Short mmCIF file of C-alpha atoms in Angstrom, two decimals:
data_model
loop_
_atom_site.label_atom_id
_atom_site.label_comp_id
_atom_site.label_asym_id
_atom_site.label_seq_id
_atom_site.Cartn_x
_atom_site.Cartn_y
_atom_site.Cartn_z
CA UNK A 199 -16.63 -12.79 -11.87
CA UNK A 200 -14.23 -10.58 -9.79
CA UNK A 201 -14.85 -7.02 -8.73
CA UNK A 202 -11.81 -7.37 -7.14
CA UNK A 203 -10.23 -7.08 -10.18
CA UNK A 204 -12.18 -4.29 -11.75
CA UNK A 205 -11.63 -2.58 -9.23
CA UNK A 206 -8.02 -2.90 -8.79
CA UNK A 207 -8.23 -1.35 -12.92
CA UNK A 208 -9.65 1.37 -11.57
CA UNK A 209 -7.17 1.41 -8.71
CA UNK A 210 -4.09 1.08 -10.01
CA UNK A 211 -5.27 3.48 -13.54
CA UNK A 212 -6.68 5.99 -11.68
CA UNK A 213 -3.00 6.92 -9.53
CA UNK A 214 -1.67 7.10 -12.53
CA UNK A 215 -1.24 10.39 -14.52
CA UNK A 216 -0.04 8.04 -17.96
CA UNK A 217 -2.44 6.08 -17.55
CA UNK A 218 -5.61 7.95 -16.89
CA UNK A 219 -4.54 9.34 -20.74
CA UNK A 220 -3.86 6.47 -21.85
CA UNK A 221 -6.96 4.73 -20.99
CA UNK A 222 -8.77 7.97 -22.12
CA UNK A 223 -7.43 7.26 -25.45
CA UNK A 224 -6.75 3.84 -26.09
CA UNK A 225 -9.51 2.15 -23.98
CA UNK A 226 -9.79 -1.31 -25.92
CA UNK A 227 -5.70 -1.56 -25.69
CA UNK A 228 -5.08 -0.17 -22.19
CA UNK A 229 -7.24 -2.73 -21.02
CA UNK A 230 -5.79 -5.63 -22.83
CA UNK A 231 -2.56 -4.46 -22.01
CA UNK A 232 -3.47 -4.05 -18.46
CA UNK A 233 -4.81 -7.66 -18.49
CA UNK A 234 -1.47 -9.48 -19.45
CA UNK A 235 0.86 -7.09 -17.97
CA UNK A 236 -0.63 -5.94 -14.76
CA UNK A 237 -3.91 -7.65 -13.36
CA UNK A 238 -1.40 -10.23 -11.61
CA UNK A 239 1.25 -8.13 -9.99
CA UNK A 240 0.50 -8.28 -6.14
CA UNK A 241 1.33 -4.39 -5.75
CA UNK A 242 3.80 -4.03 -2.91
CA UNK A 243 5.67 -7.32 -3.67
CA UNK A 244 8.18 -7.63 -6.62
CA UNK A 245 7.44 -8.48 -9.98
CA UNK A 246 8.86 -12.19 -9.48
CA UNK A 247 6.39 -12.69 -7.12
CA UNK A 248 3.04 -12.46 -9.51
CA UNK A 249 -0.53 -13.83 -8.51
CA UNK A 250 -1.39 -16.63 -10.87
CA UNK A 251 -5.51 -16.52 -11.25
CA UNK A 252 -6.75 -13.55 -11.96
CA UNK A 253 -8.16 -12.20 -15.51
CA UNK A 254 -11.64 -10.84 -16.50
CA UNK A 255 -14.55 -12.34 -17.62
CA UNK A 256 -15.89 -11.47 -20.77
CA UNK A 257 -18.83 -9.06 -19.47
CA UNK A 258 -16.02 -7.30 -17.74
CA UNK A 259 -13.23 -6.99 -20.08
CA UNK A 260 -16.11 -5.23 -22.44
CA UNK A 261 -17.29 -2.97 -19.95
CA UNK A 262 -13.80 -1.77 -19.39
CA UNK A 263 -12.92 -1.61 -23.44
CA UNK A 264 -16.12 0.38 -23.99
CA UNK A 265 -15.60 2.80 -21.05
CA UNK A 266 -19.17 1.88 -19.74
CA UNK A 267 -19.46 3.02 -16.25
CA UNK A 268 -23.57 1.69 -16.47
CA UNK A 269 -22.26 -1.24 -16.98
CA UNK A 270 -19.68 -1.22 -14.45
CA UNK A 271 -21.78 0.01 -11.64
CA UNK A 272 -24.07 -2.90 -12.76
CA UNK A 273 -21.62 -5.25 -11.48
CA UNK A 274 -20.55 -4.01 -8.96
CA UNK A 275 -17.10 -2.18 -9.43
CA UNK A 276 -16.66 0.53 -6.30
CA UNK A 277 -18.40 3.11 -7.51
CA UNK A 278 -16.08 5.81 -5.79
CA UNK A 279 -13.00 4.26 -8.34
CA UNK A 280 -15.36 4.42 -10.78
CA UNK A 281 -16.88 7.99 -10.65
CA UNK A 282 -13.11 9.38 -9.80
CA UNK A 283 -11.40 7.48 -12.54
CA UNK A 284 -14.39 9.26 -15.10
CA UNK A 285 -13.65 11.79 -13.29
CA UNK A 286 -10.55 12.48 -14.50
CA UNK A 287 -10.94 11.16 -17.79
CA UNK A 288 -14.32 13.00 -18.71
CA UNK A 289 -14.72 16.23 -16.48
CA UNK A 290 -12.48 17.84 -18.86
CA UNK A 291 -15.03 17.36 -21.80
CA UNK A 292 -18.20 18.97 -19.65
CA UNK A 293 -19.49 22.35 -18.20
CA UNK A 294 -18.66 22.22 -14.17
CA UNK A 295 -20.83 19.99 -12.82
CA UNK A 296 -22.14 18.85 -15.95
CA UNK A 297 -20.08 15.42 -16.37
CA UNK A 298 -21.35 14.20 -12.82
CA UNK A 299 -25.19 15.56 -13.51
CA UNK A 300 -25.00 13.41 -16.79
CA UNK A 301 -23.34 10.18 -14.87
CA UNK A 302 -26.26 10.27 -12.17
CA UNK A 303 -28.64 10.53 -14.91
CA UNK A 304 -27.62 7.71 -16.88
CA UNK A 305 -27.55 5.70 -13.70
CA UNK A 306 -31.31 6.69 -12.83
CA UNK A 307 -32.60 3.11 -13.85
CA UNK A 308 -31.00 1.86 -10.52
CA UNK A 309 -33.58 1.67 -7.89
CA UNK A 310 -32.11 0.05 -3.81
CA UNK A 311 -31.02 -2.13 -3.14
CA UNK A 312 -27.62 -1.27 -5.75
CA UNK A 313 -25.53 -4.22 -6.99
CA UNK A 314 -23.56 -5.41 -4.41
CA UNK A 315 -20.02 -4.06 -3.99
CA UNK A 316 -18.75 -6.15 -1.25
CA UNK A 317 -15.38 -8.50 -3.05
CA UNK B 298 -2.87 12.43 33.07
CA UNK B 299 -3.43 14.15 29.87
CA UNK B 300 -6.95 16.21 29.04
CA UNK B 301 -9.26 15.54 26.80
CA UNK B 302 -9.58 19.50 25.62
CA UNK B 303 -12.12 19.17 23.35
CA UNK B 304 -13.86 16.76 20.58
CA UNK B 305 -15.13 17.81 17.22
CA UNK B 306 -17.05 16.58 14.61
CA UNK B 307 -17.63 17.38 10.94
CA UNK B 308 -18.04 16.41 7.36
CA UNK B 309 -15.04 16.59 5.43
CA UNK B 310 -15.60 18.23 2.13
CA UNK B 311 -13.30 18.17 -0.35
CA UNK B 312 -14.67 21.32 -2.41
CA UNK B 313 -13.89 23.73 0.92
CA UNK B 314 -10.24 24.13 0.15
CA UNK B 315 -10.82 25.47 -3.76
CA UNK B 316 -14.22 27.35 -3.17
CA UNK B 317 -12.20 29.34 -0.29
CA UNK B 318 -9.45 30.26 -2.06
CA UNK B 319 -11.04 31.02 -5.38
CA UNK B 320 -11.50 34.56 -6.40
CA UNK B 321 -13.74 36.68 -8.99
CA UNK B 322 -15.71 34.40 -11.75
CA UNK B 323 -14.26 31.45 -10.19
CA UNK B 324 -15.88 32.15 -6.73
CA UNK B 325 -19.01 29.88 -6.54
CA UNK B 326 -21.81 32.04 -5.08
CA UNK B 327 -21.86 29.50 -0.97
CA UNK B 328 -18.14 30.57 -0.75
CA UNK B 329 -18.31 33.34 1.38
CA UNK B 330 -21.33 32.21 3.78
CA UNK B 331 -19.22 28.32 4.07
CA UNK B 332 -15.83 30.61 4.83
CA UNK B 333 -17.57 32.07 7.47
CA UNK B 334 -19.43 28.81 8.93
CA UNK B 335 -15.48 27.43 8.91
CA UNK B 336 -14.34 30.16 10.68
CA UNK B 337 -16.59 30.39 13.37
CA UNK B 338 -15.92 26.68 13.77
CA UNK B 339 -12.52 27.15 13.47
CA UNK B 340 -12.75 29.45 16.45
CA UNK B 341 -14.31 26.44 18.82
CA UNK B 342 -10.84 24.48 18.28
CA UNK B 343 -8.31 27.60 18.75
CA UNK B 344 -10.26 28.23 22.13
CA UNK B 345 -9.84 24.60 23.64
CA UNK B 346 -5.88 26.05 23.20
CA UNK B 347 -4.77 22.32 22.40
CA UNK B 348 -1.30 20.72 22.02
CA UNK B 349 -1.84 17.45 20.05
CA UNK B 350 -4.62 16.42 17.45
CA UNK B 351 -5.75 13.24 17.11
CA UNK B 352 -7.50 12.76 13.77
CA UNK B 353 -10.26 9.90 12.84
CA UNK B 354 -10.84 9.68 9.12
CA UNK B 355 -11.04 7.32 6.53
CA UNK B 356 -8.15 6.22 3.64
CA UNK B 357 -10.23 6.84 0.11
CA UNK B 358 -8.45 4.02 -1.41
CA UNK B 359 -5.08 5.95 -1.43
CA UNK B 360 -2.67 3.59 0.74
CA UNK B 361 -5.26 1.16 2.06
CA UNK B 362 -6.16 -1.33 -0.62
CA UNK B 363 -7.98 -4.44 -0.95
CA UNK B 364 -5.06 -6.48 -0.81
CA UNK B 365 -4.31 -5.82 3.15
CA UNK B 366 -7.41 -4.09 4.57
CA UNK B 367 -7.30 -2.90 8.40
CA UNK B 368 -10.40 -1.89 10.13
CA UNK B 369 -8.79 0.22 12.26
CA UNK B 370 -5.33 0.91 12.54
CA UNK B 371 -3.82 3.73 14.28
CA UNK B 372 -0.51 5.58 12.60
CA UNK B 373 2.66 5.59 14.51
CA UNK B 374 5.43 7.98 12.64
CA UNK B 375 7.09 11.00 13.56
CA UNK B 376 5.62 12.03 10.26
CA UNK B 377 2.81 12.08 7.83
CA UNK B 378 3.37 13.57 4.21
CA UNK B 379 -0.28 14.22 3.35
CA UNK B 380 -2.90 14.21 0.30
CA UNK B 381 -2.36 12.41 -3.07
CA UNK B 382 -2.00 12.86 -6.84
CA UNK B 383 -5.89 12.33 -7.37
CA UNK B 384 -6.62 14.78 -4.30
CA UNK B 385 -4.43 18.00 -6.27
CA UNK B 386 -6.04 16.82 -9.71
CA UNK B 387 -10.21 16.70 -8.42
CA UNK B 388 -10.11 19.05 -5.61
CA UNK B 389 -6.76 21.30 -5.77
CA UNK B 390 -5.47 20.11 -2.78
CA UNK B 391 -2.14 20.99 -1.42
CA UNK B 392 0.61 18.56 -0.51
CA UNK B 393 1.51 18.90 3.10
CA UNK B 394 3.93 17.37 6.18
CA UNK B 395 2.34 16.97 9.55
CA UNK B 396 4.57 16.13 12.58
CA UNK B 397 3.44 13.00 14.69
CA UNK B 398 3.14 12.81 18.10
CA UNK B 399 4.70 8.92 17.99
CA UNK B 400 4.33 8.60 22.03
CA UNK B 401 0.97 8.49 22.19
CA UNK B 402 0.06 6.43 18.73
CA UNK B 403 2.24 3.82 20.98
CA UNK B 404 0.29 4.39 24.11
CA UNK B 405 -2.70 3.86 22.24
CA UNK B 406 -1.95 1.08 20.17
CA UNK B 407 -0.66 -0.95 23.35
CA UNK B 408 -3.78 0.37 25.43
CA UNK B 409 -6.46 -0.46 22.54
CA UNK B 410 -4.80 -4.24 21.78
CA UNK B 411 -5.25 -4.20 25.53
CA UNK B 412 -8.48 -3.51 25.93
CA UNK B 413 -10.27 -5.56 23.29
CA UNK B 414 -9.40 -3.93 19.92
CA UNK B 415 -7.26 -5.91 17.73
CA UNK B 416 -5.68 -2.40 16.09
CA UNK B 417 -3.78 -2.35 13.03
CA UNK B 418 -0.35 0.45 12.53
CA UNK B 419 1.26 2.11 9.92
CA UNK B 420 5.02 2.82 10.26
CA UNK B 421 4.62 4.90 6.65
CA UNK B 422 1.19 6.65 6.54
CA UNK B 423 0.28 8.94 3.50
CA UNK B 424 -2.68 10.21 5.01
CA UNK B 425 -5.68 11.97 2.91
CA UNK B 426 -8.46 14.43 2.56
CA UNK B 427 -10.54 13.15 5.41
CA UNK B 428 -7.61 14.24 7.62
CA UNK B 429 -6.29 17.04 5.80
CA UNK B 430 -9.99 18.63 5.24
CA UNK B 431 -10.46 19.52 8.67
CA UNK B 432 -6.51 20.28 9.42
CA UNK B 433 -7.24 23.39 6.45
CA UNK B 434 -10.47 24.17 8.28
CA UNK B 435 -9.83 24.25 11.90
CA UNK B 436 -6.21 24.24 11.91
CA UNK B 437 -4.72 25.44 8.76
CA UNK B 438 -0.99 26.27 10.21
CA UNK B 439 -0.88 22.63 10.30
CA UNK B 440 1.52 23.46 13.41
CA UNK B 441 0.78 20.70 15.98
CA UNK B 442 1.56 17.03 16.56
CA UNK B 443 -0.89 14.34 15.06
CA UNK B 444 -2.25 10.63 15.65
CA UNK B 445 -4.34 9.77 12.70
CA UNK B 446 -6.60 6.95 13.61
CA UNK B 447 -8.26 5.47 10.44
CA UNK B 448 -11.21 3.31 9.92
CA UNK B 449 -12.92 1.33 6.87
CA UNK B 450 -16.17 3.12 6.28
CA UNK B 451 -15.12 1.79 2.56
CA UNK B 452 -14.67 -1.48 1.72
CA UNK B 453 -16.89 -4.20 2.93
CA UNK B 454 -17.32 -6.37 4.72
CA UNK B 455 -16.97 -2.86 7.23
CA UNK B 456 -17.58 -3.57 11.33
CA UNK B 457 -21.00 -3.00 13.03
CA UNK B 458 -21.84 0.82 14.06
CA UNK B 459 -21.76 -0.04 17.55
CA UNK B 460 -18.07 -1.08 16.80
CA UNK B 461 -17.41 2.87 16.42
CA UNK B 462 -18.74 3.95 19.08
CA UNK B 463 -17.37 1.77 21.82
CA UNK B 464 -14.15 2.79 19.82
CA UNK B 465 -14.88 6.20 20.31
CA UNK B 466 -15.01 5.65 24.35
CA UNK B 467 -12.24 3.81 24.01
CA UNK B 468 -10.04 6.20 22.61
CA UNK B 469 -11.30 9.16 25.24
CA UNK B 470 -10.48 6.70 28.03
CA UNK B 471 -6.95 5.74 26.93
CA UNK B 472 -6.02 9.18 26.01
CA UNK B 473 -6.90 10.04 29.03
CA UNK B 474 -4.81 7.61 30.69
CA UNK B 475 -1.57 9.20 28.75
CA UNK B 476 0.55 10.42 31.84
CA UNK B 477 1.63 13.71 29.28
CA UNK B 478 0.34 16.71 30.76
CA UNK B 479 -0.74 17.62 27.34
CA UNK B 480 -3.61 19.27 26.17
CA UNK B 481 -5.72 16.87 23.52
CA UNK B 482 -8.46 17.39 20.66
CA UNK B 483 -10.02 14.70 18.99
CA UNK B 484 -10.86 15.69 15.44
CA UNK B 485 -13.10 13.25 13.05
CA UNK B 486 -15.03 13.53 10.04
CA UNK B 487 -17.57 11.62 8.29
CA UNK B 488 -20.14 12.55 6.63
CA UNK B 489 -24.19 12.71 6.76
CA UNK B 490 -26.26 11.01 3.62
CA UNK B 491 -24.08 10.81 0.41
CA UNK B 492 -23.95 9.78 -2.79
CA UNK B 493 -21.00 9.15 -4.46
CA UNK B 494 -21.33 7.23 -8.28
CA UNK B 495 -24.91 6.63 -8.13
CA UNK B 496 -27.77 7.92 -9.67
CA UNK B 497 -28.55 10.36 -6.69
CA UNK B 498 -25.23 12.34 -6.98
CA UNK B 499 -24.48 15.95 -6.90
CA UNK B 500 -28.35 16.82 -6.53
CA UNK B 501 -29.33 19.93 -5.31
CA UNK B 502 -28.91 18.68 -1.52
CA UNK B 503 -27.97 15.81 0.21
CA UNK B 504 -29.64 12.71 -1.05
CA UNK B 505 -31.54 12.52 2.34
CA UNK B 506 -32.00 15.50 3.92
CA UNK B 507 -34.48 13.59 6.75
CA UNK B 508 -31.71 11.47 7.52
CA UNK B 509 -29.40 14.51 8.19
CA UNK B 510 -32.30 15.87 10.36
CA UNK B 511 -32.40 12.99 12.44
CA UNK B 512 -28.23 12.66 12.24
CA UNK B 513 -27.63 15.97 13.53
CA UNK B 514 -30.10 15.24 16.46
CA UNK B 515 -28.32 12.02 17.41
CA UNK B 516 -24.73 13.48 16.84
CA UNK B 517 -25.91 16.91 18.80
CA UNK B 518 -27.66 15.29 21.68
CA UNK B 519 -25.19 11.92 22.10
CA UNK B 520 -28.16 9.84 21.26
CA UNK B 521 -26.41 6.38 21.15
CA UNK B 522 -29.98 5.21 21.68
CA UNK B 523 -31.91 6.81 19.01
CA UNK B 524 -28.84 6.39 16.78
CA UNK B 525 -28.51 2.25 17.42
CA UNK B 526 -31.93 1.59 16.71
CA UNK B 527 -32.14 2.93 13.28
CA UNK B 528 -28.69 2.56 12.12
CA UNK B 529 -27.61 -0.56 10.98
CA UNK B 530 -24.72 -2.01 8.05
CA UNK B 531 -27.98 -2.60 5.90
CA UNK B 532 -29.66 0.57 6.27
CA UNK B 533 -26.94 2.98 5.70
CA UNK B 534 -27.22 1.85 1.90
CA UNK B 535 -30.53 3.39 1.93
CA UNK B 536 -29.80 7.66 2.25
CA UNK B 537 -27.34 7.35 -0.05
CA UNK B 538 -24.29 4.59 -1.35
CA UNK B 539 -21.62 6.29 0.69
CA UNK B 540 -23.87 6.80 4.06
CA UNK B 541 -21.72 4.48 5.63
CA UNK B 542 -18.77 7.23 6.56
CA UNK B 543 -21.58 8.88 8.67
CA UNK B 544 -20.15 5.73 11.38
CA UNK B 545 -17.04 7.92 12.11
CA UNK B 546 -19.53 10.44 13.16
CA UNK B 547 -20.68 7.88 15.66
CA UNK B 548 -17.48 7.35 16.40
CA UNK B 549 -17.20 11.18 17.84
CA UNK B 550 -19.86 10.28 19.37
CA UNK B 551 -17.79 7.46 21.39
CA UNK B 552 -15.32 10.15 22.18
CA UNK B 553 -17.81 12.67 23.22
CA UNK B 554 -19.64 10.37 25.85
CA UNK B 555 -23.39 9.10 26.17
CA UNK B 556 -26.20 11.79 26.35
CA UNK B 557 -23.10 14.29 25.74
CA UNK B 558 -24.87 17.29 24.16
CA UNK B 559 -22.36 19.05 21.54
CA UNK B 560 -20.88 22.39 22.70
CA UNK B 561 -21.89 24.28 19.49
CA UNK B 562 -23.84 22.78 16.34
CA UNK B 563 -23.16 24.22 13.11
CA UNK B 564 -24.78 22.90 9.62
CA UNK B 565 -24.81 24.33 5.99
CA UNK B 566 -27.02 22.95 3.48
CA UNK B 567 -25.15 22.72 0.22
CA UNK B 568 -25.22 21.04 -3.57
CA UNK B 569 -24.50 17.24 -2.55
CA UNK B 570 -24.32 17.62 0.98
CA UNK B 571 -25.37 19.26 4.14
CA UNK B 572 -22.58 20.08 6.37
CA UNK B 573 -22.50 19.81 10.10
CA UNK B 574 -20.06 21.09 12.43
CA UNK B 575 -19.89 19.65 16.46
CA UNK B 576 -17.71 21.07 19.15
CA UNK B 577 -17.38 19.42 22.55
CA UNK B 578 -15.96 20.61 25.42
CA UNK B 579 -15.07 18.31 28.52
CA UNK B 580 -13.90 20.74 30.36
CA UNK B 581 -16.90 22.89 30.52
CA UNK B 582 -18.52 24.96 27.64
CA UNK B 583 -16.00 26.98 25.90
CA UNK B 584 -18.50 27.89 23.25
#
C-alpha cells in the first residue's frame, strides 16, 4: 500500500489546470494513464532519471478510477489533497457551500482516531 | 542591535481576501463585521512603525513535497513571487512579489544552525496563503522586506510542540542579535481547531470551540505551561484533523516570551473557524 503515491495523484493532478478536467472527465483513463506515465517521475529530476517501484494496489487504483474520496480518506490519502482536488473538480456542480456540507456528510461514519495519514 | 517592534499572531483564512472585496449579492452577510476586526488589527502592526517582516507560516503542499520535506527552513532570496494556481482558483487570490530582506535570512540561518536548529533554506521560495493572508490583512501595500520562515504543521512525522516554541525564542533572540538598526515584526499564523476533509468540516463553527477557549487563553496569557500539558502530536488529532497548524501559534508564543500577555486579543467566531488576532509589543503597550 502507498499513500505516498495517492497522494502524489492528488499532488501532481491537482496543480494542474488539464488535468483537474481531465480527471473530472475521464477518471478510469487519467488514472491509468497517470500510472504508466507519471507515478515514477521523481518531480524535480529529469525524465531519464525515473523511480523504478512505485504503482498502486488494486484497492487504490479503484478508489482513484471511481472518484471515491470515502474511500480514499479510508486509507489514508492527505485529506487536504483530497478535499482541494474535489474541490476543484466538484464545487462547480453544488450550491456554495453545498459540495463541502455533502463531503463531511458522507464522511460522518468516521469516528477518532482517523486512518492514519503519516507515509 | 535590531528591535524586536512587535509580534503578532493570527489565523490565516483564506476566505478574508474574497469576502472583503466582494460587493452586493456576492457579499456574505460576516463581511463587513471581519473587515472591521482586520482593520482594527491591522492598526496594531502600522503603529509598531516596522521596517522588515518576518513571516512564520506553513507551505500547503505548494513547493514543499513529500519527496524533500524540511521541518523548518528559513527563505533566503531577494525575492518571493507569492500564491499559486490552486490559491486564485479556491480562494481568488492575487499573485504577488515581495522583496526579501536576504541579510538577515543569512544571519538567521547561520545563528539558528548555531544554536541547535538544524534549519533548512530555499534559494527559490514560492511562498503561499499562510504568508500572503496576513501580508493582505495587516499589510496589504505589501511594501516592506520579508524573511519567511516555514514549518511542517503538514506532513508527518511533524516535530514535538515544544520544538516551536523554543523556536519561537530562538528566533526573538537572534533577531535581536542582528547589528541592523532596523525596526522588526514577527508575523505568524496558524490556526485554532480545524477541520479540513473530514467529516467535521465547514460546520457552523470551529469543530472545537472549547479548545479555542482554552487556545486563546494560552496564546493571550503566554501560558507555555498550561499549553505543554495538554498539547501533544497525539492530541491535536482530536479538535479537529488539521489542529496541528495551531503549533505555529505556539510558535508566536516562542517569539512573544514566557508569561508574555498579548498586547490586544481579537477573535471572530465564524462558519469553520473562530478567528483570533494577538498583538505584542516589546517595547511597551502600543495598543
Amino acid at each position: 500500500m502507498s499513500k505516498y503515491l495517492l497522494n502524489k495523484f492528488l499532488f501532481t493532478v491537482d496543480r494542474d489546470p488539464d488535468l483537474v478536467e481531465r480527471y473530472r472527465n475521464e477518471p478510469r483513463a487519467t488514472v491509468e494513464w497517470w500510472e504508466a506515465e507519471e507515478a515514477n517521475r521523481i518531480l524535480n529530476c529529469i525524465s531519464e532519471e525515473r523511480s523504478t517501484w512505485l504503482q498502486f494496489d488494486d484497492v487504490e487504483r479503484s478508489a482513484l478510477a471511481a472518484q471515491d474520496y470515502v474511500k480514499l480518506f479510508e486509507l489514508g490519502a492527505h485529506p487536504f489533497l483530497t478535499l482541494t482536488l474535489f474541490i476543484a473538480m466538484f464545487e462547480r456542480d453544488h450550491e456554495p457551500l453545498g459540495f463541502q456540507k455533502e463531503y463531511a456528510l458522507r464522511l460522518a461514519r468516521f469516528e477518532m482516531p482517523y486512518p492514519d495519514i503519516a507515509t | 542591535m535590531a528591535t524586536v517592534c512587535a509580534v503578532i499572531a493570527s489565523t490565516h483564512h483564506p476566505f478574508y481576501y474574497r469576502a472583503s472585496t466582494a460587493t452586493g449579492v456576492h457579499r456574505p452577510p460576516f463581511a463587513d463585521e471581519w473587515v472591521s476586526k482586520i482593520l482594527a488589527f491591522r492598526e496594531t502592526l502600522t503603529r509598531a512603525n516596522p521596517n522588515v517582516l518576518v513571516m512564520v507560516g506553513s507551505d500547503h503542499f505548494h513547493q514543499l513535497w513529500l519527496d524533500n520535506m524540511p521541518q523548518f527552513l528559513i527563505g533566503k532570496a531577494p525575492f518571493y513571487d507569492a500564491n499559486w494556481y490552486n490559491e486564485e482558483r479556491e480562494f481568488g487570490l492575487p499573485t504577488m512579489t515581495l522583496a526579501g530582506q536576504e541579510d538577515l535570512s543569512a544571519h538567521l540561518l547561520r545563528k539558528g544552525l548555531d544554536s541547535g536548529f538544524d534549519l533548512a533554506f530555499s534559494n527559490e521560495l514560492r511562498i503561499d496563503h499562510s504568508i500572503t493572508c496576513p501580508i493582505i490583512a495587516l499589510r496589504p501595500e505589501a511594501d516592506l522586506p520579508i524573511v519567511p520562515i516555514y514549518t511542517n504543521i503538514f506532513a508527518p512525522p511533524l516535530p514535538q510542540p515544544k520544538r516551536f516554541i523554543q523556536l519561537g525564542q530562538a528566533v526573538r533572540a537572534m533577531i535581536e542579535s542582528w547589528p541592523e538598526k532596523l525596526r522588526v515584526a514577527v508575523i505568524g499564523t496558524g490556526h485554532l481547531s480545524l477541520e479540513l476533509g473530514g467529516p467535521r468540516q465547514f460546520g457552523d463553527h470551529g469543530p472545537d470551540p472549547e479548545f479555542d477557549r482554552r487556545a486563546v487563553d494560552w496564546i493571550a496569557n503566554g501560558d507555555f505551561e498550561g499549553c505543554l500539558s495538554h498539547v501533544t502530536l497525539d492530541s491535536l488529532h482530536l479538535p479537529g484533523n488539521a489542529t496541528h497548524g495551531f503549533m505555529d501559534f505556539m510558535l508566536m508564543m516562542g517569539v512573544a516570551g514566557e508569561n508574555s500577555k498579548a498586547d490586544y486579543v481579537d477573535t471572530l467566531d465564524l462558519f469553520h473557524t473562530m478567528e483570533a488576532y494577538f498583538t505584542w509589543y516589546p517595547e511597551g503597550n502600543l495598543a
